[in-house]
Amino acid sequence: EPEVTQTPSHQVTQMGQEVILRCVPISNHLYFYWYRQILGQKVEFLVSFYNNEISEKSEIFDDQFSVERPDGSNFTLKIRSTKLEDSAMYFCASSATGVEQYFGPGTRLTVT
Amino acid sequence: AQSVTQLGSHVSVSEGALVLLRCNYSSSVPPYLFWYVQYPNQGLQLLLKYTSAATLVKGINGFEAEFKKSETSFHLTKPSAHMSDAAEYFCAVSMDTGRRALTFGSGTRLQVQP
């Protein structure tokens, strides 16, 4: 069964460094999403992406964040200058229709 | 704006007992509703969805949920718990256009006692 994959599974970075989290959505899906879950808190929406542009973003998704679909298979989330409070599990999701979203296993980002 | 409230951060049942996980939603437009399950160290797996068709929705692993508009609820049930059902369960809502962000509840951790 097709699934969303994410790399790396765990990323440790120093405050102020740039990180890129990578996702390979399910191959025929057209809608892509990033969510995050800070330890002990709710899963929070960051951004959605359709037709090569951002379709919706939350207030969390400020200028430090960007997304890209560089090659038709990968979907990336970049954080330009990481802060301690960016430490969280980041989930990528994809959808064929924009209704059911299928999630990847997540990347645990630790900012020290 | 939309929101989800899951009553009970922890629920413990005995193996073979009924599972009932509660979810109430708030939405200014007809919602789409979802239940996801998260096993330890894994991602979110879609259990079932409501998208304005039948109000009783059946999902994977024997789970089902009933959409009750008058109560703004979408509770998750399973007649007989299995040890493998131990996990965290998240209720989520999106606007009925479908192509929108999911708003999640805070989750309910289900423990199943032998």
PDB file of C-alpha atoms in Angstrom:
ATOM      1  CA  GLU A   1       0.000   0.000   0.000  1.00  0.00           C
ATOM      2  CA  PRO A   2       1.423   3.404  -0.940  1.00  0.00           C
ATOM      3  CA  GLU A   3       2.527   5.539   1.977  1.00  0.00           C
ATOM      4  CA  VAL A   4       4.004   8.922   2.744  1.00  0.00           C
ATOM      5  CA  THR A   5       7.657   8.776   3.705  1.00  0.00           C
ATOM      6  CA  GLN A   6       9.724  11.344   5.588  1.00  0.00           C
ATOM      7  CA  THR A   7      13.436  11.824   6.108  1.00  0.00           C
ATOM      8  CA  PRO A   8      15.239  12.063   8.374  1.00  0.00           C
ATOM      9  CA  SER A   9      13.381  10.385  11.205  1.00  0.00           C
ATOM     10  CA  HIS A  10      15.293  12.493  13.725  1.00  0.00           C
ATOM     11  CA  GLN A  11      17.188  15.729  13.155  1.00  0.00           C
ATOM     12  CA  VAL A  12      19.251  17.505  15.771  1.00  0.00           C
ATOM     13  CA  THR A  13      20.357  21.032  14.994  1.00  0.00           C
ATOM     14  CA  GLN A  14      21.750  24.062  16.772  1.00  0.00           C
ATOM     15  CA  MET A  15      19.716  27.189  17.293  1.00  0.00           C
ATOM     16  CA  GLY A  16      20.071  29.539  14.334  1.00  0.00           C
ATOM     17  CA  GLN A  17      20.842  26.803  11.826  1.00  0.00           C
ATOM     18  CA  GLU A  18      18.754  26.059   8.768  1.00  0.00           C
ATOM     19  CA  VAL A  19      17.034  22.708   8.457  1.00  0.00           C
ATOM     20  CA  ILE A  20      15.227  21.040   5.583  1.00  0.00           C
ATOM     21  CA  LEU A  21      12.717  18.324   6.300  1.00  0.00           C
ATOM     22  CA  ARG A  22      11.882  16.068   3.391  1.00  0.00           C
ATOM     23  CA  CYS A  23       8.741  14.232   2.440  1.00  0.00           C
ATOM     24  CA  VAL A  24       7.791  11.962  -0.437  1.00  0.00           C
ATOM     25  CA  PRO A  25       3.991  12.092  -0.780  1.00  0.00           C
ATOM     26  CA  ILE A  26       1.922   9.290  -2.249  1.00  0.00           C
ATOM     27  CA  SER A  27       2.594   9.376  -5.974  1.00  0.00           C
ATOM     28  CA  ASN A  28      -0.790  10.358  -7.444  1.00  0.00           C
ATOM     29  CA  HIS A  29      -1.662  12.850  -4.714  1.00  0.00           C
ATOM     30  CA  LEU A  30      -2.077  16.534  -5.507  1.00  0.00           C
ATOM     31  CA  TYR A  31      -2.505  18.171  -2.098  1.00  0.00           C
ATOM     32  CA  PHE A  32       0.340  18.401   0.386  1.00  0.00           C
ATOM     33  CA  TYR A  33       0.480  19.527   3.987  1.00  0.00           C
ATOM     34  CA  TRP A  34       2.828  20.082   6.893  1.00  0.00           C
ATOM     35  CA  TYR A  35       1.751  19.796  10.519  1.00  0.00           C
ATOM     36  CA  ARG A  36       3.714  19.828  13.743  1.00  0.00           C
ATOM     37  CA  GLN A  37       3.212  18.430  17.220  1.00  0.00           C
ATOM     38  CA  ILE A  38       5.138  19.929  20.085  1.00  0.00           C
ATOM     39  CA  LEU A  39       5.630  17.349  22.816  1.00  0.00           C
ATOM     40  CA  GLY A  40       2.477  17.008  24.885  1.00  0.00           C
ATOM     41  CA  GLN A  41       0.468  19.379  22.694  1.00  0.00           C
ATOM     42  CA  LYS A  42      -2.021  19.153  19.848  1.00  0.00           C
ATOM     43  CA  VAL A  43      -1.155  18.459  16.253  1.00  0.00           C
ATOM     44  CA  GLU A  44      -1.101  21.891  14.588  1.00  0.00           C
ATOM     45  CA  PHE A  45      -1.505  22.803  10.943  1.00  0.00           C
ATOM     46  CA  LEU A  46       1.332  24.712   9.319  1.00  0.00           C
ATOM     47  CA  VAL A  47       0.724  24.933   5.575  1.00  0.00           C
ATOM     48  CA  SER A  48      -1.031  23.364   2.621  1.00  0.00           C
ATOM     49  CA  PHE A  49       0.252  23.287  -0.956  1.00  0.00           C
ATOM     50  CA  TYR A  50      -1.603  22.678  -4.193  1.00  0.00           C
ATOM     51  CA  ASN A  51      -0.799  23.336  -7.828  1.00  0.00           C
ATOM     52  CA  ASN A  52       2.704  24.496  -6.940  1.00  0.00           C
ATOM     53  CA  GLU A  53       1.639  27.174  -4.544  1.00  0.00           C
ATOM     54  CA  ILE A  54       0.661  27.639  -0.923  1.00  0.00           C
ATOM     55  CA  SER A  55      -3.114  27.379  -0.599  1.00  0.00           C
ATOM     56  CA  GLU A  56      -3.417  27.980   3.122  1.00  0.00           C
ATOM     57  CA  LYS A  57      -1.091  28.696   6.040  1.00  0.00           C
ATOM     58  CA  SER A  58      -1.401  29.184   9.758  1.00  0.00           C
ATOM     59  CA  GLU A  59      -0.033  31.983  11.888  1.00  0.00           C
ATOM     60  CA  ILE A  60       2.779  29.645  12.920  1.00  0.00           C
ATOM     61  CA  PHE A  61       4.043  29.571   9.328  1.00  0.00           C
ATOM     62  CA  ASP A  62       5.940  32.864   9.395  1.00  0.00           C
ATOM     63  CA  ASP A  63       8.808  34.108   7.234  1.00  0.00           C
ATOM     64  CA  GLN A  64      11.180  31.602   8.825  1.00  0.00           C
ATOM     65  CA  PHE A  65       9.318  28.776   7.113  1.00  0.00           C
ATOM     66  CA  SER A  66       9.102  27.890   3.440  1.00  0.00           C
ATOM     67  CA  VAL A  67       7.915  24.928   1.399  1.00  0.00           C
ATOM     68  CA  GLU A  68       8.930  23.650  -1.970  1.00  0.00           C
ATOM     69  CA  ARG A  69       8.188  20.834  -4.363  1.00  0.00           C
ATOM     70  CA  PRO A  70      11.502  20.832  -6.147  1.00  0.00           C
ATOM     71  CA  ASP A  71      11.178  17.856  -8.468  1.00  0.00           C
ATOM     72  CA  GLY A  72       7.648  16.486  -8.665  1.00  0.00           C
ATOM     73  CA  SER A  73       8.190  13.824  -6.036  1.00  0.00           C
ATOM     74  CA  ASN A  74       9.670  15.513  -2.972  1.00  0.00           C
ATOM     75  CA  PHE A  75       7.948  18.068  -0.771  1.00  0.00           C
ATOM     76  CA  THR A  76      10.186  19.962   1.613  1.00  0.00           C
ATOM     77  CA  LEU A  77       9.798  22.203   4.635  1.00  0.00           C
ATOM     78  CA  LYS A  78      12.649  24.612   5.329  1.00  0.00           C
ATOM     79  CA  ILE A  79      13.168  26.448   8.567  1.00  0.00           C
ATOM     80  CA  ARG A  80      15.708  29.215   7.943  1.00  0.00           C
ATOM     81  CA  SER A  81      16.943  29.980  11.437  1.00  0.00           C
ATOM     82  CA  THR A  82      15.766  27.471  13.974  1.00  0.00           C
ATOM     83  CA  LYS A  83      14.666  28.437  17.470  1.00  0.00           C
ATOM     84  CA  LEU A  84      14.383  26.292  20.564  1.00  0.00           C
ATOM     85  CA  GLU A  85      10.599  26.453  20.269  1.00  0.00           C
ATOM     86  CA  ASP A  86      10.732  24.843  16.828  1.00  0.00           C
ATOM     87  CA  SER A  87      11.539  21.539  18.531  1.00  0.00           C
ATOM     88  CA  ALA A  88       8.628  19.275  17.626  1.00  0.00           C
ATOM     89  CA  MET A  89       7.534  16.302  15.550  1.00  0.00           C
ATOM     90  CA  TYR A  90       6.847  17.465  12.018  1.00  0.00           C
ATOM     91  CA  PHE A  91       4.350  15.493   9.961  1.00  0.00           C
ATOM     92  CA  CYS A  92       3.899  15.629   6.225  1.00  0.00           C
ATOM     93  CA  ALA A  93       0.542  14.602   4.753  1.00  0.00           C
ATOM     94  CA  SER A  94      -0.816  14.200   1.255  1.00  0.00           C
ATOM     95  CA  SER A  95      -4.236  13.800  -0.292  1.00  0.00           C
ATOM     96  CA  ALA A  96      -5.591  12.844  -3.701  1.00  0.00           C
ATOM     97  CA  THR A  97      -8.788  14.863  -3.364  1.00  0.00           C
ATOM     98  CA  GLY A  98      -8.110  17.260  -0.522  1.00  0.00           C
ATOM     99  CA  VAL A  99     -10.445  15.315   1.785  1.00  0.00           C
ATOM    100  CA  GLU A 100      -8.644  12.350   3.360  1.00  0.00           C
ATOM    101  CA  GLN A 101      -5.129  13.242   4.381  1.00  0.00           C
ATOM    102  CA  TYR A 102      -2.536  10.501   4.750  1.00  0.00           C
ATOM    103  CA  PHE A 103       0.291  11.184   7.133  1.00  0.00           C
ATOM    104  CA  GLY A 104       3.918  10.202   7.139  1.00  0.00           C
ATOM    105  CA  PRO A 105       5.737   8.841  10.208  1.00  0.00           C
ATOM    106  CA  GLY A 106       7.130  12.244  11.128  1.00  0.00           C
ATOM    107  CA  THR A 107      10.515  13.856  11.643  1.00  0.00           C
ATOM    108  CA  ARG A 108      11.492  14.638  15.195  1.00  0.00           C
ATOM    109  CA  LEU A 109      13.333  17.964  15.187  1.00  0.00           C
ATOM    110  CA  THR A 110      15.418  18.803  18.232  1.00  0.00           C
ATOM    111  CA  VAL A 111      16.898  22.296  18.432  1.00  0.00           C
ATOM    112  CA  THR A 112      19.668  22.726  21.004  1.00  0.00           C
TER     113      THR A 112
ATOM    114  CA  ALA B   1     -13.477  29.115  13.029  1.00  0.00           C
ATOM    115  CA  GLN B   2     -13.530  25.467  13.924  1.00  0.00           C
ATOM    116  CA  SER B   3     -12.460  23.525  16.989  1.00  0.00           C
ATOM    117  CA  VAL B   4     -12.500  20.046  18.452  1.00  0.00           C
ATOM    118  CA  THR B   5     -12.852  18.956  22.067  1.00  0.00           C
ATOM    119  CA  GLN B   6     -11.979  15.450  23.143  1.00  0.00           C
ATOM    120  CA  LEU B   7     -13.288  14.644  26.599  1.00  0.00           C
ATOM    121  CA  GLY B   8     -10.886  12.513  28.581  1.00  0.00           C
ATOM    122  CA  SER B   9      -7.184  12.606  27.886  1.00  0.00           C
ATOM    123  CA  HIS B  10      -6.881   9.027  29.131  1.00  0.00           C
ATOM    124  CA  VAL B  11      -9.385   6.186  28.864  1.00  0.00           C
ATOM    125  CA  SER B  12      -8.790   2.737  30.270  1.00  0.00           C
ATOM    126  CA  VAL B  13     -10.917  -0.294  29.390  1.00  0.00           C
ATOM    127  CA  SER B  14     -10.644  -4.013  29.903  1.00  0.00           C
ATOM    128  CA  GLU B  15      -9.988  -6.303  26.963  1.00  0.00           C
ATOM    129  CA  GLY B  16     -13.349  -7.217  25.448  1.00  0.00           C
ATOM    130  CA  ALA B  17     -15.136  -4.153  26.847  1.00  0.00           C
ATOM    131  CA  LEU B  18     -16.812  -1.393  24.887  1.00  0.00           C
ATOM    132  CA  VAL B  19     -14.587   1.459  23.759  1.00  0.00           C
ATOM    133  CA  LEU B  20     -16.118   4.953  23.693  1.00  0.00           C
ATOM    134  CA  LEU B  21     -13.969   7.948  22.866  1.00  0.00           C
ATOM    135  CA  ARG B  22     -15.741  11.277  22.841  1.00  0.00           C
ATOM    136  CA  CYS B  23     -15.380  14.099  20.354  1.00  0.00           C
ATOM    137  CA  ASN B  24     -17.362  17.318  20.083  1.00  0.00           C
ATOM    138  CA  TYR B  25     -16.768  19.845  17.370  1.00  0.00           C
ATOM    139  CA  SER B  26     -17.516  23.434  16.623  1.00  0.00           C
ATOM    140  CA  SER B  27     -17.766  24.627  13.044  1.00  0.00           C
ATOM    141  CA  SER B  28     -19.474  27.546  11.367  1.00  0.00           C
ATOM    142  CA  VAL B  29     -20.167  25.449   8.269  1.00  0.00           C
ATOM    143  CA  PRO B  30     -21.010  21.752   7.787  1.00  0.00           C
ATOM    144  CA  PRO B  31     -17.877  19.908   8.747  1.00  0.00           C
ATOM    145  CA  TYR B  32     -15.892  16.983   7.546  1.00  0.00           C
ATOM    146  CA  LEU B  33     -14.864  14.877  10.544  1.00  0.00           C
ATOM    147  CA  PHE B  34     -12.091  12.348  10.977  1.00  0.00           C
ATOM    148  CA  TRP B  35     -10.608  10.002  13.523  1.00  0.00           C
ATOM    149  CA  TYR B  36      -6.915   9.200  13.413  1.00  0.00           C
ATOM    150  CA  VAL B  37      -4.929   6.710  15.499  1.00  0.00           C
ATOM    151  CA  GLN B  38      -1.291   7.065  16.480  1.00  0.00           C
ATOM    152  CA  TYR B  39       0.612   4.032  17.688  1.00  0.00           C
ATOM    153  CA  PRO B  40       3.837   4.632  19.648  1.00  0.00           C
ATOM    154  CA  ASN B  41       6.618   6.084  17.502  1.00  0.00           C
ATOM    155  CA  GLN B  42       4.440   6.068  14.405  1.00  0.00           C
ATOM    156  CA  GLY B  43       2.549   8.602  12.317  1.00  0.00           C
ATOM    157  CA  LEU B  44      -1.175   9.285  12.212  1.00  0.00           C
ATOM    158  CA  GLN B  45      -3.297   6.616  10.560  1.00  0.00           C
ATOM    159  CA  LEU B  46      -6.761   7.444   9.252  1.00  0.00           C
ATOM    160  CA  LEU B  47      -9.395   5.319  11.025  1.00  0.00           C
ATOM    161  CA  LEU B  48     -12.546   6.725   9.451  1.00  0.00           C
ATOM    162  CA  LYS B  49     -14.147   9.846   8.020  1.00  0.00           C
ATOM    163  CA  TYR B  50     -17.522  11.585   7.823  1.00  0.00           C
ATOM    164  CA  THR B  51     -18.157  13.678   4.721  1.00  0.00           C
ATOM    165  CA  SER B  52     -21.911  14.373   4.837  1.00  0.00           C
ATOM    166  CA  ALA B  53     -23.096  10.990   3.577  1.00  0.00           C
ATOM    167  CA  ALA B  54     -24.237   8.307   6.051  1.00  0.00           C
ATOM    168  CA  THR B  55     -24.167   9.511   9.651  1.00  0.00           C
ATOM    169  CA  LEU B  56     -22.891   6.159  10.949  1.00  0.00           C
ATOM    170  CA  VAL B  57     -19.429   5.627   9.579  1.00  0.00           C
ATOM    171  CA  LYS B  58     -17.489   2.380   9.736  1.00  0.00           C
ATOM    172  CA  GLY B  59     -13.723   2.382   9.747  1.00  0.00           C
ATOM    173  CA  ILE B  60     -10.813   0.036  10.015  1.00  0.00           C
ATOM    174  CA  ASN B  61     -10.116  -2.359  12.889  1.00  0.00           C
ATOM    175  CA  GLY B  62     -13.799  -2.594  13.881  1.00  0.00           C
ATOM    176  CA  PHE B  63     -14.184   1.061  14.851  1.00  0.00           C
ATOM    177  CA  GLU B  64     -17.186   3.175  13.964  1.00  0.00           C
ATOM    178  CA  ALA B  65     -18.413   6.680  14.678  1.00  0.00           C
ATOM    179  CA  GLU B  66     -21.758   8.416  14.511  1.00  0.00           C
ATOM    180  CA  PHE B  67     -22.208  12.010  13.406  1.00  0.00           C
ATOM    181  CA  LYS B  68     -24.888  13.718  15.503  1.00  0.00           C
ATOM    182  CA  LYS B  69     -25.493  17.229  14.284  1.00  0.00           C
ATOM    183  CA  SER B  70     -27.870  18.123  17.130  1.00  0.00           C
ATOM    184  CA  GLU B  71     -25.188  17.229  19.670  1.00  0.00           C
ATOM    185  CA  THR B  72     -22.247  18.415  17.538  1.00  0.00           C
ATOM    186  CA  SER B  73     -20.617  15.113  18.337  1.00  0.00           C
ATOM    187  CA  PHE B  74     -18.639  12.444  16.511  1.00  0.00           C
ATOM    188  CA  HIS B  75     -17.882   9.814  19.148  1.00  0.00           C
ATOM    189  CA  LEU B  76     -15.734   6.802  18.299  1.00  0.00           C
ATOM    190  CA  THR B  77     -16.818   3.334  19.420  1.00  0.00           C
ATOM    191  CA  LYS B  78     -15.725  -0.257  19.208  1.00  0.00           C
ATOM    192  CA  PRO B  79     -17.839  -3.056  20.698  1.00  0.00           C
ATOM    193  CA  SER B  80     -14.947  -5.123  22.039  1.00  0.00           C
ATOM    194  CA  ALA B  81     -11.493  -3.763  22.848  1.00  0.00           C
ATOM    195  CA  HIS B  82      -8.372  -5.638  21.875  1.00  0.00           C
ATOM    196  CA  MET B  83      -4.934  -5.217  23.394  1.00  0.00           C
ATOM    197  CA  SER B  84      -3.688  -3.972  20.019  1.00  0.00           C
ATOM    198  CA  ASP B  85      -6.104  -1.010  20.214  1.00  0.00           C
ATOM    199  CA  ALA B  86      -3.908   0.679  22.814  1.00  0.00           C
ATOM    200  CA  ALA B  87      -2.828   3.921  21.180  1.00  0.00           C
ATOM    201  CA  GLU B  88      -3.589   7.627  21.029  1.00  0.00           C
ATOM    202  CA  TYR B  89      -6.707   8.654  19.142  1.00  0.00           C
ATOM    203  CA  PHE B  90      -7.254  12.058  17.572  1.00  0.00           C
ATOM    204  CA  CYS B  91     -10.484  13.579  16.349  1.00  0.00           C
ATOM    205  CA  ALA B  92     -10.131  16.209  13.614  1.00  0.00           C
ATOM    206  CA  VAL B  93     -12.409  18.571  11.706  1.00  0.00           C
ATOM    207  CA  SER B  94     -12.105  20.443   8.446  1.00  0.00           C
ATOM    208  CA  MET B  95     -14.418  22.771   6.561  1.00  0.00           C
ATOM    209  CA  ASP B  96     -16.745  21.020   4.122  1.00  0.00           C
ATOM    210  CA  THR B  97     -14.809  22.232   1.112  1.00  0.00           C
ATOM    211  CA  GLY B  98     -12.480  19.434   2.071  1.00  0.00           C
ATOM    212  CA  ARG B  99      -9.325  21.005   0.770  1.00  0.00           C
ATOM    213  CA  ARG B 100      -8.655  22.649   4.066  1.00  0.00           C
ATOM    214  CA  ALA B 101      -6.465  22.273   7.074  1.00  0.00           C
ATOM    215  CA  LEU B 102      -7.364  19.753   9.720  1.00  0.00           C
ATOM    216  CA  THR B 103      -7.970  21.068  13.216  1.00  0.00           C
ATOM    217  CA  PHE B 104      -7.141  18.382  15.747  1.00  0.00           C
ATOM    218  CA  GLY B 105      -8.353  17.660  19.230  1.00  0.00           C
ATOM    219  CA  SER B 106      -5.856  17.152  22.011  1.00  0.00           C
ATOM    220  CA  GLY B 107      -6.063  13.376  21.771  1.00  0.00           C
ATOM    221  CA  THR B 108      -7.220  10.521  23.985  1.00  0.00           C
ATOM    222  CA  ARG B 109      -4.801   7.838  25.077  1.00  0.00           C
ATOM    223  CA  LEU B 110      -6.549   4.469  25.203  1.00  0.00           C
ATOM    224  CA  GLN B 111      -5.214   1.828  27.550  1.00  0.00           C
ATOM    225  CA  VAL B 112      -6.502  -1.741  27.316  1.00  0.00           C
ATOM    226  CA  GLN B 113      -6.122  -3.843  30.433  1.00  0.00           C
ATOM    227  CA  PRO B 114      -5.857  -7.636  30.160  1.00  0.00           C
TER     228      PRO B 114
END
